[in-house]
Amino acid sequence: MRRTSRDIRTANRYEVLRHIIADSPLSRRELAQLTGLSQATVATLVTELLDLGLLTDVGFEDSEGGRPRGLLAVAAGRGALVGVDVAETYVHAELFDLSLKVVARADREVRPGENRPEQVVALIADAVDEVLAGHAGRVLGVGVALPGQVDREGGVSVYAPNWDWHDVPLRALLAERVDPPLHLDNPLHAGTVAELWSGAARGREDAVVVNLGTGVGAGLALGGGLYRGIGNSAGEWGHTTLVLDGRLCHCGNRGCVETYVGAPGIMLNLRELSPSSPLLHPDDQTATVRALAAAAAAGEPVAVQAVRDTARYLGAGIADLVNLLNPEVIVLSSWVTTYLGELLLGEVRTAVARHALRHSLARAEIVLSPIPTDPVCLGAATFALERALAPTPTMRRTP
Amino acid sequence: MRRTSRDIRTANRYEVLRHIIADSPLSRRELAQLTGLSQATVATLVTELLDLGLLTDVGFEDSEGGRPRGLLAVAAGRGALVGVDVAETYVHAELFDLSLKVVARADREVRPGENRPEQVVALIADAVDEVLAGHAGRVLGVGVALPGQVDREGGVSVYAPNWDWHDVPLRALLAERVDPPLHLDNPLHAGTVAELWSGAARGREDAVVVNLGTGVGAGLALGGGLYRGIGNSAGEWGHTTLVLDGRLCHCGNRGCVETYVGAPGIMLNLRELSPSSPLLHPDDQTATVRALAAAAAAGEPVAVQAVRDTARYLGAGIADLVNLLNPEVIVLSSWVTTYLGELLLGEVRTAVARHALRHSLARAEIVLSPIPTDPVCLGAATFALERALAPTPTMRRTP
């Protein structure tokens, strides 16, 4: 890929807006210092963002005797974004202002077996309707993250292993219920972009975002940007082999990482230790993971051992990422991390150290996602914001 | 990483030179068509490359009644490059002209146990002396690829697992015998750059170069350029886990890909089938792999089965790369591929198909390296050429 001057300009727009979202108000001079861009470039980019209605002047600071400097902030109320996190067990929709703060939120449960495309579309549309119910202003876009492999240009769910979906034209189905522009992608990519804009990958050169949910995956932020692969399917770490000829996976393969560290895999780790454990809720992954976390935190030996076994598998899988990609930071995210992250972290670091090459290990921090809300909703909304910032006619200038 | 205009200009210089190396002579207009750059940009870049003495005017072609167009070629004789491939069992040095054609070659054997730094330095220096013996012109640089993890800025071999080297200051040791500029990197990166400039990754967006030798690794060409990771150690696929708690590896871990598909791993695959096979040369990997290839080609059942077992392991490991990175092409390279590549390829494709996700598999070609000479020497020389092309004072203008 030969990057063009236009790509760089778009990237620089993102960069300026990211800094203002994180640290506003800022002067143009501060922006130049923070971004490393020239003051002239910053001035041009700021003018464009003001014209697009994304920024606003918020007064002046005294510059010690010199000319007072204009301060800039995000025009938070001048538009809204919706981000939707569709997972195997739930749909979360969040409404964001332009500073990427959550303004409203709606949740739906995806009950076991109720995952046909029309059922999932109805849940998404209901949740989006709910967050937009009290909103009067313009909506710049709706981002939807769907499990599995997604053709984002075509708006198609190519393959969702846990639902056995193949080539479902989800954007077209959704468009009957939700106003465009609609941006589809997968939760790996959404979670990774959230970490790049607002989380642990900010300012990092090479980062990996490990999503632990029903399915698992590794979003790749390489060279400071999301790495997608040739067919937008990079990151399927959950379907790499950890144990050749091991546990059977939904994907048809055996011994995939996902079968040991995804929520059903963690249930199996527990069941292997104690087939009749009262922590097991056979039809409810969330309840099981929550019960396991509570019991392990209370020191219950079987629960502690199940967490340890999970950490050992997870550490071996993360060491593969450290050795192959030599990243600066590995971020643990998604709902299983919310429940088990603190309990897993120490053991995972020990297990990674046992498997990874010393030189690569020395550069790799392993942290929990610092994003306090749902990172996938945030990332899906960020995709909508990125599309709005790209120099294409997806957004009209404000009058 | 925010790429700057200077990065783009350097990348565009590479791009123009690559096309002229591959297809010279070319006119400026043809270059603009091939690269997608504007004619003005091409004209500027060509002038710079002419000034650097890397290109030469080779006459005119008639442009159907219009003004005749100047044709450009590489000034092949105006300088030379040396590329050295240091492996566990050999040292290959090659002298290249500026069109990256091999002009001279020297080989040395690294005998078992004779791998202390001063011994390896002596072999490298002898081989470089030999290829330069008959050469009178300027040498733009010497690239040396060393097994394991290399700090290329510091010129240090950080870790070579098969030799138990730790933090060996190899560039400093070599500088006493070989004239600078000396560029150190590892064979994964060298082989990958060779495929990007002259091989199967040319013009591809995302490619993986799988090196099969004593050690194994996966060079990553992502977004059209070499991906190095934060500490120049990306690509250690050989030290990712394929069989948790499996075979013991030099790195201290168990079940690494390398222990199943590196040359010693292949010997073990054979030994497990037939402990006293006459194909086994216990102290000679090269002889064993060569004998195995000949016997398998002749249909000898144990040899055929050993190749099949190896292909099965290799296919599972390559499927991990397909699922995680979603590349356009996977290139098999290095000396084990030279002997076994044709025999492995069909079985490997079948094994990858058994493990990889359908959508990612559909986009991933698996091919043998088309580079007829040693790709690691070519890549090491290309590093020297790239450094000479970068807008730094490593090369003076010709008078």
XYZ file of C-alpha atoms in Angstrom, chain A:
399
model
C 0.000 0.000 0.000
C 1.538 3.275 -1.080
C -0.042 5.849 1.226
C -1.054 9.061 -0.464
C -1.000 12.638 0.764
C -4.778 12.347 1.186
C -4.392 9.334 3.503
C -1.948 11.318 5.589
C -4.307 14.294 5.721
C -7.148 12.051 6.928
C -4.860 10.447 9.519
C -3.769 13.888 10.686
C -7.402 14.980 11.023
C -8.040 11.943 13.233
C -4.933 12.752 15.223
C -5.914 16.370 15.875
C -9.478 15.439 16.781
C -8.279 12.612 19.072
C -6.137 15.038 21.038
C -8.917 17.578 21.359
C -11.362 14.868 22.486
C -8.870 13.644 25.083
C -7.565 16.972 26.399
C -9.788 19.862 25.361
C -9.616 22.790 25.475
C -6.366 23.101 23.542
C -4.703 25.893 21.577
C -3.361 25.403 18.067
C 0.159 25.678 19.444
C -0.483 22.942 22.022
C -1.936 20.771 19.275
C 1.209 21.235 17.199
C 3.326 20.189 20.192
C 1.146 17.166 20.975
C 0.893 15.902 17.397
C 4.345 16.816 16.116
C 2.677 18.504 13.124
C 3.709 21.975 11.947
C 1.680 24.950 13.193
C 0.631 25.693 9.613
C -0.685 22.155 9.136
C -2.520 22.286 12.439
C -4.084 25.625 11.502
C -5.382 24.178 8.218
C -6.744 21.029 9.855
C -8.432 23.035 12.627
C -10.104 25.269 10.052
C -11.443 22.184 8.245
C -12.763 20.689 11.477
C -14.377 24.023 12.419
C -16.009 24.152 8.967
C -17.292 20.592 9.440
C -18.927 21.708 12.686
C -16.909 19.260 14.777
C -14.935 21.888 16.716
C -15.816 25.134 18.410
C -13.883 28.152 19.698
C -14.177 28.320 23.477
C -12.345 31.547 24.291
C -8.789 32.641 24.761
C -5.901 31.986 27.079
C -3.381 34.654 27.932
C -0.023 33.807 26.425
C 2.241 35.713 28.802
C 2.254 39.070 27.098
C 1.948 37.762 23.535
C -1.171 37.654 21.411
C -3.947 35.699 23.206
C -4.386 32.170 21.869
C -7.737 30.773 20.758
C -8.781 27.618 22.557
C -10.585 24.814 20.792
C -12.943 22.147 22.039
C -15.097 19.509 20.413
C -18.531 20.846 19.471
C -19.967 18.010 21.551
C -23.603 18.855 20.965
C -23.395 19.527 17.234
C -24.105 15.930 16.300
C -24.394 12.446 17.703
C -23.106 8.979 16.916
C -24.579 5.577 17.695
C -22.446 2.520 18.430
C -23.946 -0.964 18.702
C -22.169 -3.991 20.163
C -23.871 -7.181 18.982
C -22.561 -10.210 20.851
C -23.694 -13.830 21.098
C -25.601 -13.111 24.325
C -26.563 -9.417 24.161
C -27.061 -6.277 22.100
C -25.775 -3.006 23.593
C -26.544 0.308 21.882
C -25.028 3.582 23.032
C -25.585 7.167 21.899
C -22.482 9.365 21.941
C -21.961 13.095 21.614
C -19.128 14.288 19.372
C -16.681 14.179 22.265
C -17.409 10.421 22.410
C -19.168 10.632 25.757
C -22.051 8.237 26.347
C -25.385 10.099 26.415
C -27.839 7.200 26.408
C -27.752 3.440 26.503
C -30.071 0.497 25.788
C -29.499 -3.239 26.261
C -31.235 -6.303 24.859
C -30.606 -9.937 25.693
C -30.011 -12.456 22.895
C -31.561 -15.606 24.324
C -30.081 -19.015 23.438
C -31.484 -20.145 20.100
C -32.970 -16.735 19.264
C -30.273 -15.695 16.849
C -31.823 -15.831 13.387
C -30.930 -12.733 11.353
C -34.443 -11.218 11.593
C -34.426 -11.710 15.373
C -31.065 -10.030 15.763
C -32.078 -7.187 13.416
C -35.181 -6.570 15.551
C -33.082 -6.403 18.726
C -30.607 -3.960 17.151
C -33.355 -1.744 15.745
C -35.247 -1.692 19.069
C -32.117 -0.752 20.988
C -31.209 1.999 18.508
C -34.784 3.355 18.618
C -34.543 3.466 22.400
C -31.285 5.454 22.577
C -32.519 7.885 19.914
C -35.955 8.334 21.506
C -35.108 11.561 23.305
C -32.636 12.884 20.715
C -33.502 15.754 18.387
C -30.210 16.710 16.640
C -28.397 15.282 13.662
C -26.928 11.759 13.787
C -23.681 11.457 11.858
C -23.834 7.688 11.614
C -24.578 4.355 13.230
C -21.791 1.823 13.688
C -22.703 -1.821 14.288
C -20.179 -4.450 15.399
C -21.197 -8.044 14.640
C -19.449 -11.228 15.746
C -17.365 -13.110 13.194
C -16.183 -12.068 9.778
C -17.772 -8.978 8.265
C -17.550 -7.529 4.754
C -17.740 -3.888 5.759
C -17.893 -2.479 2.221
C -20.728 -4.790 1.277
C -22.383 -4.618 4.702
C -22.557 -8.412 4.919
C -22.001 -10.811 7.811
C -19.781 -13.258 5.952
C -19.469 -15.847 8.706
C -20.515 -15.909 12.361
C -19.344 -19.319 13.654
C -21.294 -19.308 16.914
C -24.561 -18.562 15.083
C -23.790 -20.501 11.906
C -24.513 -17.385 9.827
C -23.173 -17.350 6.286
C -23.356 -14.319 3.971
C -26.215 -12.529 5.746
C -26.836 -9.076 4.118
C -27.247 -7.426 7.469
C -26.890 -3.793 6.436
C -29.678 -4.186 3.897
C -31.907 -5.893 6.479
C -31.146 -3.201 9.061
C -31.690 -0.324 6.634
C -35.436 -1.039 6.721
C -35.453 -0.145 10.409
C -32.448 2.177 11.060
C -31.547 5.381 9.186
C -28.216 5.405 7.348
C -25.282 5.899 7.201
C -24.801 2.422 8.693
C -21.271 1.074 9.186
C -20.764 -2.640 9.796
C -17.614 -4.213 11.154
C -16.672 -6.789 13.754
C -16.173 -6.306 17.501
C -12.456 -7.030 17.277
C -11.945 -4.104 14.955
C -14.320 -1.875 16.916
C -12.658 -2.654 20.240
C -9.249 -2.024 18.720
C -10.201 1.360 17.295
C -11.652 2.297 20.699
C -8.304 1.497 22.336
C -6.487 3.479 19.630
C -8.658 6.591 20.062
C -9.417 6.490 23.759
C -7.742 3.565 25.518
C -4.523 1.681 26.135
C -3.290 1.758 22.523
C -3.300 5.585 22.308
C 0.053 6.773 21.014
C 1.384 3.209 20.815
C 3.096 1.980 17.691
C 2.073 -1.707 17.786
C -0.726 -3.005 20.015
C -2.914 -6.098 20.255
C -6.408 -5.992 21.761
C -7.430 -9.406 23.056
C -11.213 -9.730 23.182
C -12.472 -12.355 25.602
C -16.154 -13.133 25.242
C -18.119 -16.085 23.926
C -15.766 -15.963 20.986
C -12.261 -14.609 21.322
C -10.028 -12.673 18.967
C -7.070 -10.322 18.752
C -7.560 -6.915 17.163
C -4.282 -5.712 15.642
C -3.217 -2.068 15.810
C 0.039 -2.123 13.848
C 2.013 0.960 12.893
C -0.481 3.076 14.826
C -3.515 2.030 12.782
C -6.000 -0.831 12.590
C -4.674 -3.749 10.554
C -7.545 -5.414 8.683
C -5.956 -7.963 6.337
C -6.871 -8.315 2.679
C -10.480 -9.391 3.336
C -11.128 -7.455 6.596
C -10.752 -10.722 8.531
C -7.481 -10.263 10.388
C -7.535 -11.002 14.101
C -9.049 -14.487 14.241
C -6.616 -15.536 16.942
C -9.455 -17.494 18.574
C -9.188 -19.884 15.627
C -5.465 -20.500 15.822
C -4.345 -23.890 17.120
C -3.148 -24.098 20.707
C -3.533 -27.867 21.152
C -3.209 -29.854 17.938
C -6.088 -32.385 17.861
C -7.520 -30.801 21.019
C -11.083 -29.692 21.812
C -13.575 -29.509 18.950
C -14.401 -25.942 17.854
C -17.508 -24.483 16.147
C -15.303 -23.618 13.183
C -14.733 -27.325 12.462
C -11.104 -27.299 13.581
C -9.739 -28.821 16.808
C -7.714 -27.253 19.608
C -8.493 -23.604 18.761
C -7.517 -21.011 21.401
C -11.216 -20.105 21.675
C -12.166 -23.570 22.937
C -9.960 -23.005 26.018
C -10.432 -19.313 26.830
C -13.805 -18.283 25.372
C -16.688 -18.363 27.855
C -17.814 -21.895 26.825
C -14.173 -22.992 27.030
C -13.871 -21.585 30.547
C -17.047 -23.499 31.485
C -15.367 -26.639 30.159
C -12.205 -25.911 32.174
C -14.423 -25.753 35.265
C -16.413 -28.864 34.319
C -13.215 -30.878 33.814
C -12.224 -30.048 37.406
C -15.669 -30.530 38.904
C -18.389 -31.964 36.641
C -21.189 -31.106 39.066
C -19.860 -27.734 40.285
C -22.712 -25.540 41.567
C -21.027 -22.655 39.735
C -22.062 -24.172 36.392
C -25.205 -22.737 34.785
C -25.373 -24.994 31.742
C -27.385 -22.639 29.519
C -26.028 -19.355 30.814
C -22.408 -18.423 30.090
C -22.722 -15.047 31.750
C -24.102 -16.461 34.995
C -21.388 -19.120 35.066
C -18.530 -16.682 34.463
C -19.974 -14.305 37.078
C -20.335 -17.119 39.636
C -16.820 -18.365 38.872
C -15.386 -14.885 39.384
C -17.148 -14.459 42.725
C -16.074 -17.891 43.962
C -12.453 -17.434 42.840
C -12.318 -14.009 44.498
C -13.552 -15.695 47.690
C -10.756 -18.274 47.422
C -12.948 -21.314 46.646
C -10.285 -23.893 45.563
C -12.016 -25.341 42.487
C -12.820 -21.851 41.194
C -9.255 -20.681 41.850
C -7.918 -23.683 39.935
C -10.312 -23.129 37.007
C -9.112 -19.520 36.739
C -5.505 -20.737 36.926
C -6.070 -23.289 34.145
C -7.719 -20.624 32.012
C -4.810 -18.233 32.647
C -2.358 -20.906 31.616
C -4.102 -21.446 28.268
C -4.547 -17.717 27.786
C -0.894 -17.031 28.605
C 0.305 -19.566 26.038
C -1.967 -18.008 23.401
C -0.880 -14.457 24.237
C 2.791 -15.496 24.135
C 2.163 -16.538 20.518
C 1.037 -12.971 19.794
C 4.086 -11.550 21.595
C 6.481 -13.766 19.625
C 4.824 -13.315 16.246
C 4.020 -9.595 16.432
C 6.433 -8.096 18.992
C 3.856 -5.519 20.186
C 4.300 -2.753 22.760
C 1.104 -3.511 24.608
C -1.513 -6.231 24.885
C -4.899 -5.063 26.105
C -7.408 -7.501 27.583
C -10.997 -6.514 26.863
C -14.650 -7.605 26.481
C -17.131 -9.012 28.972
C -15.202 -12.037 30.237
C -12.361 -9.626 31.078
C -14.825 -7.438 32.966
C -15.611 -10.339 35.314
C -12.332 -12.258 35.395
C -9.680 -9.758 34.264
C -8.286 -8.786 37.655
C -8.218 -12.426 38.725
C -6.533 -13.575 35.520
C -3.978 -10.829 35.046
C -1.192 -11.955 37.387
C -1.340 -15.600 36.331
C -1.532 -14.620 32.672
C 1.603 -12.481 32.967
C 3.419 -15.415 34.590
C 2.252 -17.818 31.890
C 3.231 -15.440 29.076
C 6.684 -15.061 30.625
C 7.054 -18.851 30.613
C 6.341 -19.050 26.875
C 7.517 -15.815 25.244
C 10.986 -14.940 23.954
C 12.839 -12.768 26.454
C 13.592 -9.864 24.116
C 10.001 -9.613 22.867
C 8.566 -10.118 26.350
C 10.638 -7.245 27.713
C 8.834 -4.786 25.400
C 5.298 -6.123 25.906
C 3.065 -4.690 28.604
C -0.095 -6.651 29.412
C -2.936 -4.498 30.747
C -6.699 -4.485 31.219
C -8.694 -2.139 29.010
C -9.024 1.217 30.786
C -12.237 2.094 28.914
C -14.985 2.281 31.556
C -17.945 1.772 29.196
C -18.453 -0.860 26.461
C -15.367 -0.462 24.207
C -17.106 -2.112 21.269
C -19.962 0.446 21.290
C -17.337 3.210 21.523
C -15.347 1.705 18.653
C -18.428 1.228 16.474
C -19.340 4.885 17.047
C -15.743 5.849 16.279
C -16.005 4.090 12.908
C -18.986 6.314 12.153
C -16.945 9.359 13.235
C -13.961 8.287 11.106
C -16.177 7.938 8.064
C -17.554 11.391 8.731
C -14.001 12.786 8.928
C -12.753 11.153 5.752
C -12.701 13.575 2.815
C -15.688 11.947 1.119
C -19.195 13.348 0.742
C -20.654 11.322 3.660
C -21.119 14.510 5.675
C -22.282 17.914 4.540
C -20.743 21.056 5.915
C -22.907 22.787 8.468
C -24.465 26.037 7.259
